[in-house]
PDB file of C-alpha atoms in Angstrom:
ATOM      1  CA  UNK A  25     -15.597  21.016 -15.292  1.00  0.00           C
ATOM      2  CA  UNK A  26     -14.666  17.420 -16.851  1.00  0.00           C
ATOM      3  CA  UNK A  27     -17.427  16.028 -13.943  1.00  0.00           C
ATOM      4  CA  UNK A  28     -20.004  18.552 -15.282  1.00  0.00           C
ATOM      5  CA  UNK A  29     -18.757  17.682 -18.982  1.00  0.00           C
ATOM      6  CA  UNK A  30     -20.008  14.044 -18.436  1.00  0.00           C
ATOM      7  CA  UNK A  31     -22.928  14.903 -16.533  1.00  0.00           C
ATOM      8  CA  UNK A  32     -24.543  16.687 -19.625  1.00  0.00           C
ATOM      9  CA  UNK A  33     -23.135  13.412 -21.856  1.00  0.00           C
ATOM     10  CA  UNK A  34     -25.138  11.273 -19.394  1.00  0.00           C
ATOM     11  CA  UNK A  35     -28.248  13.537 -18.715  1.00  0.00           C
ATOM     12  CA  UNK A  36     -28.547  15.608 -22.296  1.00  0.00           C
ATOM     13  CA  UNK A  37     -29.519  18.614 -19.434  1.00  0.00           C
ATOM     14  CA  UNK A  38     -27.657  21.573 -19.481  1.00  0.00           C
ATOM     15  CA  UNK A  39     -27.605  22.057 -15.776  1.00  0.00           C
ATOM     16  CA  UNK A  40     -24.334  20.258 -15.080  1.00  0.00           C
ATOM     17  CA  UNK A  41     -23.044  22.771 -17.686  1.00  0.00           C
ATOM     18  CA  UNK A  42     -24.475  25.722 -16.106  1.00  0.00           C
ATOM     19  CA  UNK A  43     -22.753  24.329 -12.515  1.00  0.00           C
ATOM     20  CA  UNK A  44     -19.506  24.100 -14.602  1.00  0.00           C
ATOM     21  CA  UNK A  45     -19.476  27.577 -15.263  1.00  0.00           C
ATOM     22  CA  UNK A  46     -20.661  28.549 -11.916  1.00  0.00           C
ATOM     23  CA  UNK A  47     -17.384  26.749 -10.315  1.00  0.00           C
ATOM     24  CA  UNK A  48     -15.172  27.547 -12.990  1.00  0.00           C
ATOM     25  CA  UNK A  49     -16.142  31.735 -12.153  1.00  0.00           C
ATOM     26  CA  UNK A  50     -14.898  30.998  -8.709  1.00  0.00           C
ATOM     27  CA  UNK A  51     -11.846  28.529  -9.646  1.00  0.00           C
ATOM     28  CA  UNK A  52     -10.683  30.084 -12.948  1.00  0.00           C
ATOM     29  CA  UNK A  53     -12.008  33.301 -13.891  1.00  0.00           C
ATOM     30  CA  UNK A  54     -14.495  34.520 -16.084  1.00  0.00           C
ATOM     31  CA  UNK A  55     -13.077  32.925 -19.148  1.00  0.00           C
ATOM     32  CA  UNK A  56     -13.173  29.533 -18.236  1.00  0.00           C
ATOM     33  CA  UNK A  57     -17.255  30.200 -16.887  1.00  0.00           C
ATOM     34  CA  UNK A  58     -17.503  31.901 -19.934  1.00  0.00           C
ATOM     35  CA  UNK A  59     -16.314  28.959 -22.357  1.00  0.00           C
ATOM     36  CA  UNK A  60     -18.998  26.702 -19.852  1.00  0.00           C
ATOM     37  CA  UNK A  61     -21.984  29.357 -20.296  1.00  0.00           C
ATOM     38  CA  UNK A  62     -21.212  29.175 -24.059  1.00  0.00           C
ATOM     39  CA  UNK A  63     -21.294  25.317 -24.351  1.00  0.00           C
ATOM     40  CA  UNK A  64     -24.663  25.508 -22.694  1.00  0.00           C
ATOM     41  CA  UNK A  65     -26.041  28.364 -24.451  1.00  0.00           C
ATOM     42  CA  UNK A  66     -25.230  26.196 -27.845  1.00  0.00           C
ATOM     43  CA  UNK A  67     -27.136  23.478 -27.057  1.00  0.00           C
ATOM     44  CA  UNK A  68     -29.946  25.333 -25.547  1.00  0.00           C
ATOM     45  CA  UNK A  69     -30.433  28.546 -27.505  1.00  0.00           C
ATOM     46  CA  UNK A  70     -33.943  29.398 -26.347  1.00  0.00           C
ATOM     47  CA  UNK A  71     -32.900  28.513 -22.793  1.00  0.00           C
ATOM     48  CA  UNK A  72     -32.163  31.794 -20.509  1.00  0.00           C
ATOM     49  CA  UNK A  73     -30.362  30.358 -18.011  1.00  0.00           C
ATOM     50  CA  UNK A  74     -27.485  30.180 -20.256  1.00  0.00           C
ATOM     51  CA  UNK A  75     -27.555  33.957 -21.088  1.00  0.00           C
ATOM     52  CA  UNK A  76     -27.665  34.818 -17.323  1.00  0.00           C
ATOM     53  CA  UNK A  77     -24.294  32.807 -17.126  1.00  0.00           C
ATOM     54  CA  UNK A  78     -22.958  34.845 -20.415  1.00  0.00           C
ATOM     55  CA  UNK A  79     -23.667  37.891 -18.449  1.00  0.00           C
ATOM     56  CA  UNK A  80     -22.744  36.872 -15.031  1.00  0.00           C
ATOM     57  CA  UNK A  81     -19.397  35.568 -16.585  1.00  0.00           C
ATOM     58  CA  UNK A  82     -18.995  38.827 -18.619  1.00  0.00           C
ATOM     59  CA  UNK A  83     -20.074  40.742 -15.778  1.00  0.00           C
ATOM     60  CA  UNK A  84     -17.178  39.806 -13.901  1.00  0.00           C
ATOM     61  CA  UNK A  85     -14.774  40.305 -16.716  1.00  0.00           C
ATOM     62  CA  UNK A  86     -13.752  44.062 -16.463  1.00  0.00           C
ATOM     63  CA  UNK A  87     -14.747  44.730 -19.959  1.00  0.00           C
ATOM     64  CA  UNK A  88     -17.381  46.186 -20.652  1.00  0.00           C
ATOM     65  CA  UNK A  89     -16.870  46.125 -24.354  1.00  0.00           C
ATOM     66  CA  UNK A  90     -17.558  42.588 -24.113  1.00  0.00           C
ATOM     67  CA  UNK A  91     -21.253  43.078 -22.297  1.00  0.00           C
ATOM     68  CA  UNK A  92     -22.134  45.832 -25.143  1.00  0.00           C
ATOM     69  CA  UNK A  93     -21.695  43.641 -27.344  1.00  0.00           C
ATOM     70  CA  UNK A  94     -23.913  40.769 -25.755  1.00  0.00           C
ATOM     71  CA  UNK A  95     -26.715  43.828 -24.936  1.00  0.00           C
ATOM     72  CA  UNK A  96     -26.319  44.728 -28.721  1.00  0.00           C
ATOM     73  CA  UNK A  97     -27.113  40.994 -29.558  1.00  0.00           C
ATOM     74  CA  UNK A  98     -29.746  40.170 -27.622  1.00  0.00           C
ATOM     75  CA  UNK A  99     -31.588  43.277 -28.517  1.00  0.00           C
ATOM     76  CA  UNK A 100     -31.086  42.386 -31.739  1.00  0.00           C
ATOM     77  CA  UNK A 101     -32.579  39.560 -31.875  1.00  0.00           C
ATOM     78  CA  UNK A 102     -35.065  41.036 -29.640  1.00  0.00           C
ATOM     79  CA  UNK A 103     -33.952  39.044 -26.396  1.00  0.00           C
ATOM     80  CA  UNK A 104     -34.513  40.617 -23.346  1.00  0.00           C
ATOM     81  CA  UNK A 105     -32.679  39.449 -19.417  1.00  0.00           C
ATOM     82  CA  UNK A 106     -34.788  38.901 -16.600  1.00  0.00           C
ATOM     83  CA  UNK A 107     -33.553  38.887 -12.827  1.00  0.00           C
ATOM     84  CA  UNK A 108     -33.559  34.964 -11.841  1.00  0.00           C
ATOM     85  CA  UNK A 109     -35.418  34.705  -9.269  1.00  0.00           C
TER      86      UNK A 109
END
């Protein structure tokens, strides 16, 4: 995560973000991939990569309370998920 931290310092891209959250699902659960997906999804609001990290991080939660809500707010705003390819 810290690596990944200083990656985005050094780069400005979000991808070393998105790779913390990736490793951080495996090493420490959906919260800490979570926390990740959010960083990057603050800095890059328009970006969807970031929202298919919310969900994949949320998916893995057991709570599906938790991916209603994200549903209810990206239709909302009138957001919609696409598979990545």
């Amino acid at each position: 995560g810290c690596h990944e931290g200083q990656g985005f310092l050094f780069s400005g891209d979000i991808t070393p973000l998105l790779r913390a959250s990736r490793l951080a699902d495996s090493a420490g659960g959906w919260r800490e991939s979570l926390t990740w997906a959010l960083r990057a999804a603050a800095i890059a609001p328009f970006a969807a990569a970031p929202m298919h990290r919310i969900y994949g991080a949320l998916e893995g939660s057991a709570r599906p309370d938790l991916l209603v809500e994200l549903a209810n707010l990206l239709i909302s705003r009138n957001l919609h998920l696409h598979r990545e390819k």
